[in-house]
């Protein structure tokens, strides 16, 4: 059974608008922590109509100080008796997430954004009302209505597929992305895509990463090519990550290892993390080596490349801890 998230419909042209499938979190920037302490918190979301995307989307929900204080009081009550019948995501999240959000969002300077395009121009959608108060500008301003969520049958996905989880900083900017490649033949692999803000090519690299996520890998490779030729550490690392995943390029552990080693030697902490992941799972031409992976994860963290919670690095088998595996065809 699959829920199809396409509940918005134009009353003029009958076009339907689906809410995007997303996985988003807040995090401390890796370069801000480096040797430990990075935290990952669930992002609170609102269903919205984004006027920049011109479609259904999700916007950040940034509670006000009074909302935080009220929720904090309710969360402290024994057995949460007073919370019965109250629907509020601030009461549902874990305590560590609540504390992080309380600390960071209560002093947030930037306005909430659409998590797809980062626009601040959106209108919240109330799932309890048919009238959304938004119009379809491409259809001469016809009203758009909420029609409810339809339920239909799902199917088996054959072949390989990729999806990304984006991590945002406290101000709502994308900090980095984790790209997953999953195939029935080879298993599931994860790699991190990150361009630090200190990198002189940050804007170009960020654009390439967004193209990879869309996905528009060919266009991303064209953007990366001159940076790779110039031995940009981050660009070499991103290309190595793509070879590790087999995303738009040859699925080759040997190619990945060569590029990631070079990027790591040039100081790219993200490449060091991905190189550790490569040895944690193995890939075509590269055997799994947990001892080497553990050493590399330690080096990556020392360089400022922490992309997992602290307890991840204490695992005996990183592939199992990260729900990641690779098996040769």
PDB file of C-alpha atoms in Angstrom:
ATOM      1  CA  UNK A   1       0.000   0.000   0.000  1.00  0.00           C
ATOM      2  CA  UNK A   2       1.415   3.387  -1.012  1.00  0.00           C
ATOM      3  CA  UNK A   3       0.175   6.822  -0.051  1.00  0.00           C
ATOM      4  CA  UNK A   4       0.345   9.182  -3.028  1.00  0.00           C
ATOM      5  CA  UNK A   5       1.115  12.691  -1.792  1.00  0.00           C
ATOM      6  CA  UNK A   6      -0.715  14.603  -4.524  1.00  0.00           C
ATOM      7  CA  UNK A   7      -3.663  16.152  -2.699  1.00  0.00           C
ATOM      8  CA  UNK A   8      -3.629  19.635  -4.264  1.00  0.00           C
ATOM      9  CA  UNK A   9      -5.591  20.206  -7.449  1.00  0.00           C
ATOM     10  CA  UNK A  10      -6.254  23.224  -9.661  1.00  0.00           C
ATOM     11  CA  UNK A  11      -9.975  23.858 -10.077  1.00  0.00           C
ATOM     12  CA  UNK A  12      -9.384  25.260 -13.560  1.00  0.00           C
ATOM     13  CA  UNK A  13      -7.058  22.917 -15.459  1.00  0.00           C
ATOM     14  CA  UNK A  14      -7.346  19.961 -13.027  1.00  0.00           C
ATOM     15  CA  UNK A  15      -3.556  19.742 -12.667  1.00  0.00           C
ATOM     16  CA  UNK A  16      -2.516  17.913  -9.497  1.00  0.00           C
ATOM     17  CA  UNK A  17       0.414  18.894  -7.298  1.00  0.00           C
ATOM     18  CA  UNK A  18       2.355  16.347  -5.272  1.00  0.00           C
ATOM     19  CA  UNK A  19       4.243  17.090  -2.089  1.00  0.00           C
ATOM     20  CA  UNK A  20       7.891  16.105  -2.639  1.00  0.00           C
ATOM     21  CA  UNK A  21       9.350  13.145  -0.788  1.00  0.00           C
ATOM     22  CA  UNK A  22      12.119  14.565   1.360  1.00  0.00           C
ATOM     23  CA  UNK A  23      14.467  13.648   4.176  1.00  0.00           C
ATOM     24  CA  UNK A  24      15.769  16.715   5.981  1.00  0.00           C
ATOM     25  CA  UNK A  25      17.590  17.354   9.250  1.00  0.00           C
ATOM     26  CA  UNK A  26      19.375  20.148  11.071  1.00  0.00           C
ATOM     27  CA  UNK A  27      22.990  19.629  12.046  1.00  0.00           C
ATOM     28  CA  UNK A  28      26.070  21.385  13.299  1.00  0.00           C
ATOM     29  CA  UNK A  29      28.486  22.026  10.465  1.00  0.00           C
ATOM     30  CA  UNK A  30      31.262  19.394  10.442  1.00  0.00           C
ATOM     31  CA  UNK A  31      34.005  22.013  10.268  1.00  0.00           C
ATOM     32  CA  UNK A  32      32.540  23.658  13.387  1.00  0.00           C
ATOM     33  CA  UNK A  33      32.969  20.495  15.460  1.00  0.00           C
ATOM     34  CA  UNK A  34      35.533  18.296  13.806  1.00  0.00           C
ATOM     35  CA  UNK A  35      36.696  16.148  16.674  1.00  0.00           C
ATOM     36  CA  UNK A  36      33.250  15.394  18.111  1.00  0.00           C
ATOM     37  CA  UNK A  37      30.006  16.867  19.304  1.00  0.00           C
ATOM     38  CA  UNK A  38      28.129  17.055  15.997  1.00  0.00           C
ATOM     39  CA  UNK A  39      24.385  16.800  16.527  1.00  0.00           C
ATOM     40  CA  UNK A  40      21.560  15.876  14.153  1.00  0.00           C
ATOM     41  CA  UNK A  41      18.015  17.057  14.866  1.00  0.00           C
ATOM     42  CA  UNK A  42      14.740  16.359  13.123  1.00  0.00           C
ATOM     43  CA  UNK A  43      13.486  19.278  11.022  1.00  0.00           C
ATOM     44  CA  UNK A  44       9.962  20.486  11.791  1.00  0.00           C
ATOM     45  CA  UNK A  45       8.020  20.941   8.567  1.00  0.00           C
ATOM     46  CA  UNK A  46       4.834  22.615   7.349  1.00  0.00           C
ATOM     47  CA  UNK A  47       2.937  21.721   4.154  1.00  0.00           C
ATOM     48  CA  UNK A  48       3.057  24.815   1.959  1.00  0.00           C
ATOM     49  CA  UNK A  49       2.421  26.183  -1.505  1.00  0.00           C
ATOM     50  CA  UNK A  50       5.749  27.604  -2.649  1.00  0.00           C
ATOM     51  CA  UNK A  51       5.336  30.577  -4.990  1.00  0.00           C
ATOM     52  CA  UNK A  52       8.879  30.106  -6.330  1.00  0.00           C
ATOM     53  CA  UNK A  53       8.502  26.361  -6.995  1.00  0.00           C
ATOM     54  CA  UNK A  54       4.911  27.056  -8.123  1.00  0.00           C
ATOM     55  CA  UNK A  55       3.805  23.869  -6.457  1.00  0.00           C
ATOM     56  CA  UNK A  56       3.249  21.877  -3.290  1.00  0.00           C
ATOM     57  CA  UNK A  57       6.271  21.819  -1.035  1.00  0.00           C
ATOM     58  CA  UNK A  58       7.447  21.800   2.568  1.00  0.00           C
ATOM     59  CA  UNK A  59       8.501  24.812   4.584  1.00  0.00           C
ATOM     60  CA  UNK A  60      10.506  24.993   7.776  1.00  0.00           C
ATOM     61  CA  UNK A  61       8.388  25.335  10.889  1.00  0.00           C
ATOM     62  CA  UNK A  62      10.180  27.618  13.302  1.00  0.00           C
ATOM     63  CA  UNK A  63       8.259  27.772  16.593  1.00  0.00           C
ATOM     64  CA  UNK A  64       8.139  31.024  18.505  1.00  0.00           C
ATOM     65  CA  UNK A  65       9.518  31.453  22.023  1.00  0.00           C
ATOM     66  CA  UNK A  66       6.050  31.021  23.576  1.00  0.00           C
ATOM     67  CA  UNK A  67       5.505  27.758  21.662  1.00  0.00           C
ATOM     68  CA  UNK A  68       8.860  26.430  22.853  1.00  0.00           C
ATOM     69  CA  UNK A  69       8.194  27.453  26.456  1.00  0.00           C
ATOM     70  CA  UNK A  70       4.719  25.879  26.459  1.00  0.00           C
ATOM     71  CA  UNK A  71       6.026  22.661  24.946  1.00  0.00           C
ATOM     72  CA  UNK A  72       8.920  22.572  27.433  1.00  0.00           C
ATOM     73  CA  UNK A  73       6.431  22.821  30.321  1.00  0.00           C
ATOM     74  CA  UNK A  74       4.224  20.063  28.946  1.00  0.00           C
ATOM     75  CA  UNK A  75       7.218  17.794  28.279  1.00  0.00           C
ATOM     76  CA  UNK A  76       8.268  18.095  31.924  1.00  0.00           C
ATOM     77  CA  UNK A  77       4.919  16.864  33.269  1.00  0.00           C
ATOM     78  CA  UNK A  78       4.937  13.315  34.723  1.00  0.00           C
ATOM     79  CA  UNK A  79       3.533  10.794  32.262  1.00  0.00           C
ATOM     80  CA  UNK A  80       2.686  13.620  29.865  1.00  0.00           C
ATOM     81  CA  UNK A  81      -0.929  13.451  31.075  1.00  0.00           C
ATOM     82  CA  UNK A  82      -1.538  17.046  30.075  1.00  0.00           C
ATOM     83  CA  UNK A  83      -0.422  16.265  26.499  1.00  0.00           C
ATOM     84  CA  UNK A  84      -3.295  13.867  25.785  1.00  0.00           C
ATOM     85  CA  UNK A  85      -5.329  15.069  22.838  1.00  0.00           C
ATOM     86  CA  UNK A  86      -2.744  17.706  21.858  1.00  0.00           C
ATOM     87  CA  UNK A  87      -1.259  17.317  18.376  1.00  0.00           C
ATOM     88  CA  UNK A  88       2.098  19.115  18.314  1.00  0.00           C
ATOM     89  CA  UNK A  89       5.344  17.907  16.781  1.00  0.00           C
ATOM     90  CA  UNK A  90       7.269  19.644  19.566  1.00  0.00           C
ATOM     91  CA  UNK A  91       5.829  17.039  21.937  1.00  0.00           C
ATOM     92  CA  UNK A  92       6.722  14.100  19.692  1.00  0.00           C
ATOM     93  CA  UNK A  93      10.425  14.628  19.041  1.00  0.00           C
ATOM     94  CA  UNK A  94      13.216  13.198  21.179  1.00  0.00           C
ATOM     95  CA  UNK A  95      14.527  15.210  24.125  1.00  0.00           C
ATOM     96  CA  UNK A  96      17.955  15.812  22.546  1.00  0.00           C
ATOM     97  CA  UNK A  97      16.305  17.126  19.376  1.00  0.00           C
ATOM     98  CA  UNK A  98      13.983  19.384  21.380  1.00  0.00           C
ATOM     99  CA  UNK A  99      16.893  20.888  23.318  1.00  0.00           C
ATOM    100  CA  UNK A 100      18.919  21.503  20.139  1.00  0.00           C
ATOM    101  CA  UNK A 101      15.979  23.121  18.341  1.00  0.00           C
ATOM    102  CA  UNK A 102      15.129  25.214  21.425  1.00  0.00           C
ATOM    103  CA  UNK A 103      18.703  26.471  21.642  1.00  0.00           C
ATOM    104  CA  UNK A 104      19.234  27.188  17.956  1.00  0.00           C
ATOM    105  CA  UNK A 105      15.851  28.104  16.466  1.00  0.00           C
ATOM    106  CA  UNK A 106      14.878  30.420  19.321  1.00  0.00           C
ATOM    107  CA  UNK A 107      17.673  32.761  18.155  1.00  0.00           C
ATOM    108  CA  UNK A 108      17.251  32.081  14.440  1.00  0.00           C
ATOM    109  CA  UNK A 109      17.779  35.223  12.374  1.00  0.00           C
ATOM    110  CA  UNK A 110      16.789  33.980   8.919  1.00  0.00           C
ATOM    111  CA  UNK A 111      13.078  33.555   8.064  1.00  0.00           C
ATOM    112  CA  UNK A 112      11.694  30.054   7.394  1.00  0.00           C
ATOM    113  CA  UNK A 113      12.331  28.738   3.901  1.00  0.00           C
ATOM    114  CA  UNK A 114      10.986  26.280   1.382  1.00  0.00           C
ATOM    115  CA  UNK A 115      13.242  23.260   1.883  1.00  0.00           C
ATOM    116  CA  UNK A 116      13.216  22.512  -1.859  1.00  0.00           C
ATOM    117  CA  UNK A 117      14.280  25.883  -3.308  1.00  0.00           C
ATOM    118  CA  UNK A 118      15.069  27.980  -0.178  1.00  0.00           C
ATOM    119  CA  UNK A 119      12.486  30.631  -1.077  1.00  0.00           C
ATOM    120  CA  UNK A 120      10.753  32.523   1.725  1.00  0.00           C
ATOM    121  CA  UNK A 121       7.667  33.117  -0.432  1.00  0.00           C
ATOM    122  CA  UNK A 122       5.201  30.390   0.508  1.00  0.00           C
ATOM    123  CA  UNK A 123       1.695  29.982   1.900  1.00  0.00           C
ATOM    124  CA  UNK A 124       0.998  27.343   4.578  1.00  0.00           C
ATOM    125  CA  UNK A 125      -1.599  24.689   3.670  1.00  0.00           C
ATOM    126  CA  UNK A 126      -4.187  23.632   6.244  1.00  0.00           C
ATOM    127  CA  UNK A 127      -5.046  19.949   5.714  1.00  0.00           C
ATOM    128  CA  UNK A 128      -8.290  20.539   7.628  1.00  0.00           C
ATOM    129  CA  UNK A 129      -9.712  22.890   4.978  1.00  0.00           C
ATOM    130  CA  UNK A 130     -10.569  22.440   1.307  1.00  0.00           C
ATOM    131  CA  UNK A 131      -9.843  26.088   0.502  1.00  0.00           C
ATOM    132  CA  UNK A 132      -6.086  26.732   0.433  1.00  0.00           C
ATOM    133  CA  UNK A 133      -6.252  30.490  -0.362  1.00  0.00           C
ATOM    134  CA  UNK A 134      -3.673  29.997  -3.147  1.00  0.00           C
ATOM    135  CA  UNK A 135      -4.191  30.239  -6.891  1.00  0.00           C
ATOM    136  CA  UNK A 136      -2.609  28.610  -9.940  1.00  0.00           C
ATOM    137  CA  UNK A 137      -1.027  31.576 -11.710  1.00  0.00           C
ATOM    138  CA  UNK A 138      -0.317  29.503 -14.843  1.00  0.00           C
ATOM    139  CA  UNK A 139      -4.054  28.832 -15.121  1.00  0.00           C
ATOM    140  CA  UNK A 140      -5.237  32.458 -14.976  1.00  0.00           C
ATOM    141  CA  UNK A 141      -5.422  32.495 -11.206  1.00  0.00           C
ATOM    142  CA  UNK A 142      -7.709  29.487 -10.725  1.00  0.00           C
ATOM    143  CA  UNK A 143      -8.132  28.460  -7.049  1.00  0.00           C
ATOM    144  CA  UNK A 144      -6.197  25.437  -5.844  1.00  0.00           C
ATOM    145  CA  UNK A 145      -7.965  23.087  -3.457  1.00  0.00           C
ATOM    146  CA  UNK A 146      -6.895  20.445  -0.985  1.00  0.00           C
ATOM    147  CA  UNK A 147      -8.551  17.181  -2.045  1.00  0.00           C
ATOM    148  CA  UNK A 148      -7.131  14.794   0.544  1.00  0.00           C
ATOM    149  CA  UNK A 149      -4.573  12.007   0.258  1.00  0.00           C
ATOM    150  CA  UNK A 150      -5.365   9.173  -2.128  1.00  0.00           C
ATOM    151  CA  UNK A 151      -4.303   5.620  -1.332  1.00  0.00           C
ATOM    152  CA  UNK A 152      -3.321   3.143  -4.011  1.00  0.00           C
ATOM    153  CA  UNK A 153      -1.272   0.034  -4.630  1.00  0.00           C
ATOM    154  CA  UNK A 154       2.492   0.084  -4.655  1.00  0.00           C
ATOM    155  CA  UNK A 155       4.857  -1.912  -6.808  1.00  0.00           C
ATOM    156  CA  UNK A 156       8.295  -3.486  -6.795  1.00  0.00           C
ATOM    157  CA  UNK A 157      11.110  -1.193  -7.875  1.00  0.00           C
ATOM    158  CA  UNK A 158      13.589  -3.002 -10.107  1.00  0.00           C
ATOM    159  CA  UNK A 159      17.117  -1.793 -10.790  1.00  0.00           C
ATOM    160  CA  UNK A 160      19.102   0.942  -9.087  1.00  0.00           C
ATOM    161  CA  UNK A 161      17.782   4.086  -7.481  1.00  0.00           C
ATOM    162  CA  UNK A 162      19.294   6.993  -5.610  1.00  0.00           C
ATOM    163  CA  UNK A 163      17.983   9.378  -3.004  1.00  0.00           C
ATOM    164  CA  UNK A 164      19.532  12.089  -0.911  1.00  0.00           C
ATOM    165  CA  UNK A 165      19.169  13.294   2.638  1.00  0.00           C
ATOM    166  CA  UNK A 166      19.948  16.972   3.073  1.00  0.00           C
ATOM    167  CA  UNK A 167      21.326  18.434   6.264  1.00  0.00           C
ATOM    168  CA  UNK A 168      20.755  22.111   7.071  1.00  0.00           C
ATOM    169  CA  UNK A 169      22.489  24.405   9.529  1.00  0.00           C
ATOM    170  CA  UNK A 170      20.587  26.390  12.160  1.00  0.00           C
ATOM    171  CA  UNK A 171      20.000  29.270   9.724  1.00  0.00           C
ATOM    172  CA  UNK A 172      18.405  26.951   7.152  1.00  0.00           C
ATOM    173  CA  UNK A 173      21.267  26.790   4.643  1.00  0.00           C
ATOM    174  CA  UNK A 174      22.145  23.367   3.225  1.00  0.00           C
ATOM    175  CA  UNK A 175      25.260  22.190   5.075  1.00  0.00           C
ATOM    176  CA  UNK A 176      25.865  18.924   3.207  1.00  0.00           C
ATOM    177  CA  UNK A 177      24.090  15.965   1.618  1.00  0.00           C
ATOM    178  CA  UNK A 178      24.199  12.192   2.018  1.00  0.00           C
ATOM    179  CA  UNK A 179      23.555  10.390  -1.264  1.00  0.00           C
ATOM    180  CA  UNK A 180      22.353   6.795  -1.192  1.00  0.00           C
ATOM    181  CA  UNK A 181      22.612   4.354  -4.080  1.00  0.00           C
ATOM    182  CA  UNK A 182      20.538   1.212  -3.715  1.00  0.00           C
ATOM    183  CA  UNK A 183      20.372  -1.690  -6.165  1.00  0.00           C
ATOM    184  CA  UNK A 184      19.139  -5.252  -5.878  1.00  0.00           C
ATOM    185  CA  UNK A 185      22.351  -6.533  -7.469  1.00  0.00           C
ATOM    186  CA  UNK A 186      24.944  -4.737  -5.333  1.00  0.00           C
ATOM    187  CA  UNK A 187      23.201  -3.589  -2.163  1.00  0.00           C
ATOM    188  CA  UNK A 188      23.101  -0.160  -0.565  1.00  0.00           C
ATOM    189  CA  UNK A 189      25.896   2.401  -0.418  1.00  0.00           C
ATOM    190  CA  UNK A 190      26.057   5.905   1.097  1.00  0.00           C
ATOM    191  CA  UNK A 191      28.434   8.790   0.460  1.00  0.00           C
ATOM    192  CA  UNK A 192      28.594  12.382   1.647  1.00  0.00           C
ATOM    193  CA  UNK A 193      28.674  15.363  -0.736  1.00  0.00           C
ATOM    194  CA  UNK A 194      30.050  18.495   0.891  1.00  0.00           C
ATOM    195  CA  UNK A 195      31.751  21.714  -0.135  1.00  0.00           C
ATOM    196  CA  UNK A 196      32.964  23.740   2.834  1.00  0.00           C
ATOM    197  CA  UNK A 197      32.220  27.449   2.851  1.00  0.00           C
ATOM    198  CA  UNK A 198      35.926  28.171   3.107  1.00  0.00           C
ATOM    199  CA  UNK A 199      36.500  26.613  -0.332  1.00  0.00           C
ATOM    200  CA  UNK A 200      37.133  29.282  -2.970  1.00  0.00           C
ATOM    201  CA  UNK A 201      34.990  27.256  -5.415  1.00  0.00           C
ATOM    202  CA  UNK A 202      32.162  26.839  -2.901  1.00  0.00           C
ATOM    203  CA  UNK A 203      29.415  28.285  -5.145  1.00  0.00           C
ATOM    204  CA  UNK A 204      30.404  26.151  -8.151  1.00  0.00           C
ATOM    205  CA  UNK A 205      30.770  22.991  -6.074  1.00  0.00           C
ATOM    206  CA  UNK A 206      27.432  23.574  -4.340  1.00  0.00           C
ATOM    207  CA  UNK A 207      25.782  24.002  -7.724  1.00  0.00           C
ATOM    208  CA  UNK A 208      27.275  20.705  -8.902  1.00  0.00           C
ATOM    209  CA  UNK A 209      26.048  18.923  -5.767  1.00  0.00           C
ATOM    210  CA  UNK A 210      22.525  20.253  -6.303  1.00  0.00           C
ATOM    211  CA  UNK A 211      22.638  18.964  -9.894  1.00  0.00           C
ATOM    212  CA  UNK A 212      23.660  15.506  -8.613  1.00  0.00           C
ATOM    213  CA  UNK A 213      20.726  15.482  -6.210  1.00  0.00           C
ATOM    214  CA  UNK A 214      18.131  16.508  -8.853  1.00  0.00           C
ATOM    215  CA  UNK A 215      19.428  14.159 -10.478  1.00  0.00           C
ATOM    216  CA  UNK A 216      21.264  15.733 -13.391  1.00  0.00           C
ATOM    217  CA  UNK A 217      24.603  13.959 -13.054  1.00  0.00           C
ATOM    218  CA  UNK A 218      25.822  14.625 -16.612  1.00  0.00           C
ATOM    219  CA  UNK A 219      25.413  18.366 -16.085  1.00  0.00           C
ATOM    220  CA  UNK A 220      27.146  18.070 -12.702  1.00  0.00           C
ATOM    221  CA  UNK A 221      30.111  16.217 -14.237  1.00  0.00           C
ATOM    222  CA  UNK A 222      30.486  19.000 -16.815  1.00  0.00           C
ATOM    223  CA  UNK A 223      30.630  21.558 -13.980  1.00  0.00           C
ATOM    224  CA  UNK A 224      33.119  19.457 -12.012  1.00  0.00           C
ATOM    225  CA  UNK A 225      35.454  18.691 -14.961  1.00  0.00           C
ATOM    226  CA  UNK A 226      37.528  21.921 -14.946  1.00  0.00           C
ATOM    227  CA  UNK A 227      37.798  21.824 -11.138  1.00  0.00           C
ATOM    228  CA  UNK A 228      38.975  18.197 -11.248  1.00  0.00           C
ATOM    229  CA  UNK A 229      41.529  19.135 -13.917  1.00  0.00           C
ATOM    230  CA  UNK A 230      42.749  21.899 -11.594  1.00  0.00           C
ATOM    231  CA  UNK A 231      43.093  19.381  -8.724  1.00  0.00           C
ATOM    232  CA  UNK A 232      40.384  20.962  -6.567  1.00  0.00           C
ATOM    233  CA  UNK A 233      40.298  18.692  -3.464  1.00  0.00           C
ATOM    234  CA  UNK A 234      36.521  18.902  -3.045  1.00  0.00           C
ATOM    235  CA  UNK A 235      35.846  18.273  -6.750  1.00  0.00           C
ATOM    236  CA  UNK A 236      38.156  15.239  -6.731  1.00  0.00           C
ATOM    237  CA  UNK A 237      36.333  14.021  -3.623  1.00  0.00           C
ATOM    238  CA  UNK A 238      32.883  14.431  -5.167  1.00  0.00           C
ATOM    239  CA  UNK A 239      33.949  12.576  -8.318  1.00  0.00           C
ATOM    240  CA  UNK A 240      35.441   9.825  -6.153  1.00  0.00           C
ATOM    241  CA  UNK A 241      32.168   9.556  -4.227  1.00  0.00           C
ATOM    242  CA  UNK A 242      30.264   9.184  -7.502  1.00  0.00           C
ATOM    243  CA  UNK A 243      32.559   6.327  -8.587  1.00  0.00           C
ATOM    244  CA  UNK A 244      32.062   4.681  -5.188  1.00  0.00           C
ATOM    245  CA  UNK A 245      28.286   4.814  -5.679  1.00  0.00           C
ATOM    246  CA  UNK A 246      28.289   4.168  -9.428  1.00  0.00           C
ATOM    247  CA  UNK A 247      26.222   7.317  -9.845  1.00  0.00           C
ATOM    248  CA  UNK A 248      26.519   8.578 -13.438  1.00  0.00           C
ATOM    249  CA  UNK A 249      30.039   7.142 -13.765  1.00  0.00           C
ATOM    250  CA  UNK A 250      31.684   3.724 -13.609  1.00  0.00           C
ATOM    251  CA  UNK A 251      30.956   1.848 -10.377  1.00  0.00           C
ATOM    252  CA  UNK A 252      34.578   1.291  -9.462  1.00  0.00           C
ATOM    253  CA  UNK A 253      36.177   1.037  -6.052  1.00  0.00           C
ATOM    254  CA  UNK A 254      39.604   1.396  -7.670  1.00  0.00           C
ATOM    255  CA  UNK A 255      38.671   4.676  -9.393  1.00  0.00           C
ATOM    256  CA  UNK A 256      36.986   5.894  -6.216  1.00  0.00           C
ATOM    257  CA  UNK A 257      39.933   5.021  -3.981  1.00  0.00           C
ATOM    258  CA  UNK A 258      42.439   6.785  -6.244  1.00  0.00           C
ATOM    259  CA  UNK A 259      40.390   9.993  -6.371  1.00  0.00           C
ATOM    260  CA  UNK A 260      39.486   9.964  -2.688  1.00  0.00           C
ATOM    261  CA  UNK A 261      43.079   9.288  -1.615  1.00  0.00           C
ATOM    262  CA  UNK A 262      44.251  12.237  -3.709  1.00  0.00           C
ATOM    263  CA  UNK A 263      41.547  14.527  -2.321  1.00  0.00           C
ATOM    264  CA  UNK A 264      42.321  13.415   1.234  1.00  0.00           C
ATOM    265  CA  UNK A 265      46.032  14.107   0.736  1.00  0.00           C
ATOM    266  CA  UNK A 266      45.067  17.620  -0.376  1.00  0.00           C
ATOM    267  CA  UNK A 267      43.138  18.160   2.855  1.00  0.00           C
ATOM    268  CA  UNK A 268      39.527  17.288   2.001  1.00  0.00           C
ATOM    269  CA  UNK A 269      37.918  15.855   5.155  1.00  0.00           C
ATOM    270  CA  UNK A 270      34.764  14.737   3.325  1.00  0.00           C
ATOM    271  CA  UNK A 271      36.888  12.635   0.961  1.00  0.00           C
ATOM    272  CA  UNK A 272      38.554  11.037   3.990  1.00  0.00           C
ATOM    273  CA  UNK A 273      35.114  10.121   5.370  1.00  0.00           C
ATOM    274  CA  UNK A 274      33.998   8.644   2.038  1.00  0.00           C
ATOM    275  CA  UNK A 275      37.247   6.708   1.716  1.00  0.00           C
ATOM    276  CA  UNK A 276      36.535   5.202   5.133  1.00  0.00           C
ATOM    277  CA  UNK A 277      33.019   4.284   3.950  1.00  0.00           C
ATOM    278  CA  UNK A 278      34.518   2.642   0.867  1.00  0.00           C
ATOM    279  CA  UNK A 279      36.655   0.341   3.023  1.00  0.00           C
ATOM    280  CA  UNK A 280      33.785  -0.213   5.468  1.00  0.00           C
ATOM    281  CA  UNK A 281      31.658  -1.752   2.714  1.00  0.00           C
ATOM    282  CA  UNK A 282      33.976  -2.648  -0.121  1.00  0.00           C
ATOM    283  CA  UNK A 283      33.287  -1.854  -3.776  1.00  0.00           C
ATOM    284  CA  UNK A 284      34.290  -3.311  -7.164  1.00  0.00           C
ATOM    285  CA  UNK A 285      38.033  -3.885  -7.031  1.00  0.00           C
ATOM    286  CA  UNK A 286      38.380  -2.933  -3.357  1.00  0.00           C
ATOM    287  CA  UNK A 287      37.921  -5.479  -0.578  1.00  0.00           C
ATOM    288  CA  UNK A 288      36.155  -4.663   2.670  1.00  0.00           C
ATOM    289  CA  UNK A 289      38.675  -3.739   5.396  1.00  0.00           C
ATOM    290  CA  UNK A 290      37.061  -2.714   8.691  1.00  0.00           C
ATOM    291  CA  UNK A 291      40.382  -2.058  10.466  1.00  0.00           C
ATOM    292  CA  UNK A 292      41.449   0.345   7.728  1.00  0.00           C
ATOM    293  CA  UNK A 293      37.980   1.933   7.701  1.00  0.00           C
ATOM    294  CA  UNK A 294      38.185   2.569  11.457  1.00  0.00           C
ATOM    295  CA  UNK A 295      41.575   4.243  11.046  1.00  0.00           C
ATOM    296  CA  UNK A 296      40.287   6.420   8.179  1.00  0.00           C
ATOM    297  CA  UNK A 297      37.143   7.461  10.060  1.00  0.00           C
ATOM    298  CA  UNK A 298      39.407   8.617  12.886  1.00  0.00           C
ATOM    299  CA  UNK A 299      41.532  10.602  10.445  1.00  0.00           C
ATOM    300  CA  UNK A 300      38.427  12.126   8.853  1.00  0.00           C
ATOM    301  CA  UNK A 301      37.112  13.301  12.227  1.00  0.00           C
ATOM    302  CA  UNK A 302      40.498  14.770  13.128  1.00  0.00           C
ATOM    303  CA  UNK A 303      40.359  16.707   9.839  1.00  0.00           C
ATOM    304  CA  UNK A 304      36.910  18.070  10.696  1.00  0.00           C
ATOM    305  CA  UNK A 305      34.840  15.568   8.690  1.00  0.00           C
ATOM    306  CA  UNK A 306      32.295  14.213  11.153  1.00  0.00           C
ATOM    307  CA  UNK A 307      29.117  13.211   9.319  1.00  0.00           C
ATOM    308  CA  UNK A 308      27.707  10.679  11.786  1.00  0.00           C
ATOM    309  CA  UNK A 309      26.662  10.739  15.438  1.00  0.00           C
ATOM    310  CA  UNK A 310      29.421  10.083  17.959  1.00  0.00           C
ATOM    311  CA  UNK A 311      28.277   6.535  18.723  1.00  0.00           C
ATOM    312  CA  UNK A 312      28.656   5.522  15.069  1.00  0.00           C
ATOM    313  CA  UNK A 313      32.443   5.558  15.335  1.00  0.00           C
ATOM    314  CA  UNK A 314      32.463   3.098  18.224  1.00  0.00           C
ATOM    315  CA  UNK A 315      30.843   0.327  16.160  1.00  0.00           C
ATOM    316  CA  UNK A 316      32.676  -2.869  15.292  1.00  0.00           C
ATOM    317  CA  UNK A 317      31.139  -3.003  11.817  1.00  0.00           C
ATOM    318  CA  UNK A 318      30.382   0.400  10.303  1.00  0.00           C
ATOM    319  CA  UNK A 319      28.467  -1.119   7.404  1.00  0.00           C
ATOM    320  CA  UNK A 320      25.945  -2.705   9.742  1.00  0.00           C
ATOM    321  CA  UNK A 321      25.759   0.408  11.935  1.00  0.00           C
ATOM    322  CA  UNK A 322      24.994   2.571   8.906  1.00  0.00           C
ATOM    323  CA  UNK A 323      22.537   0.048   7.394  1.00  0.00           C
ATOM    324  CA  UNK A 324      24.900  -0.077   4.421  1.00  0.00           C
ATOM    325  CA  UNK A 325      26.292  -3.041   2.576  1.00  0.00           C
ATOM    326  CA  UNK A 326      27.883  -4.115  -0.662  1.00  0.00           C
ATOM    327  CA  UNK A 327      28.048  -7.570  -2.198  1.00  0.00           C
ATOM    328  CA  UNK A 328      29.756  -8.391  -5.476  1.00  0.00           C
ATOM    329  CA  UNK A 329      27.599  -9.425  -8.409  1.00  0.00           C
TER     330      UNK A 329
END
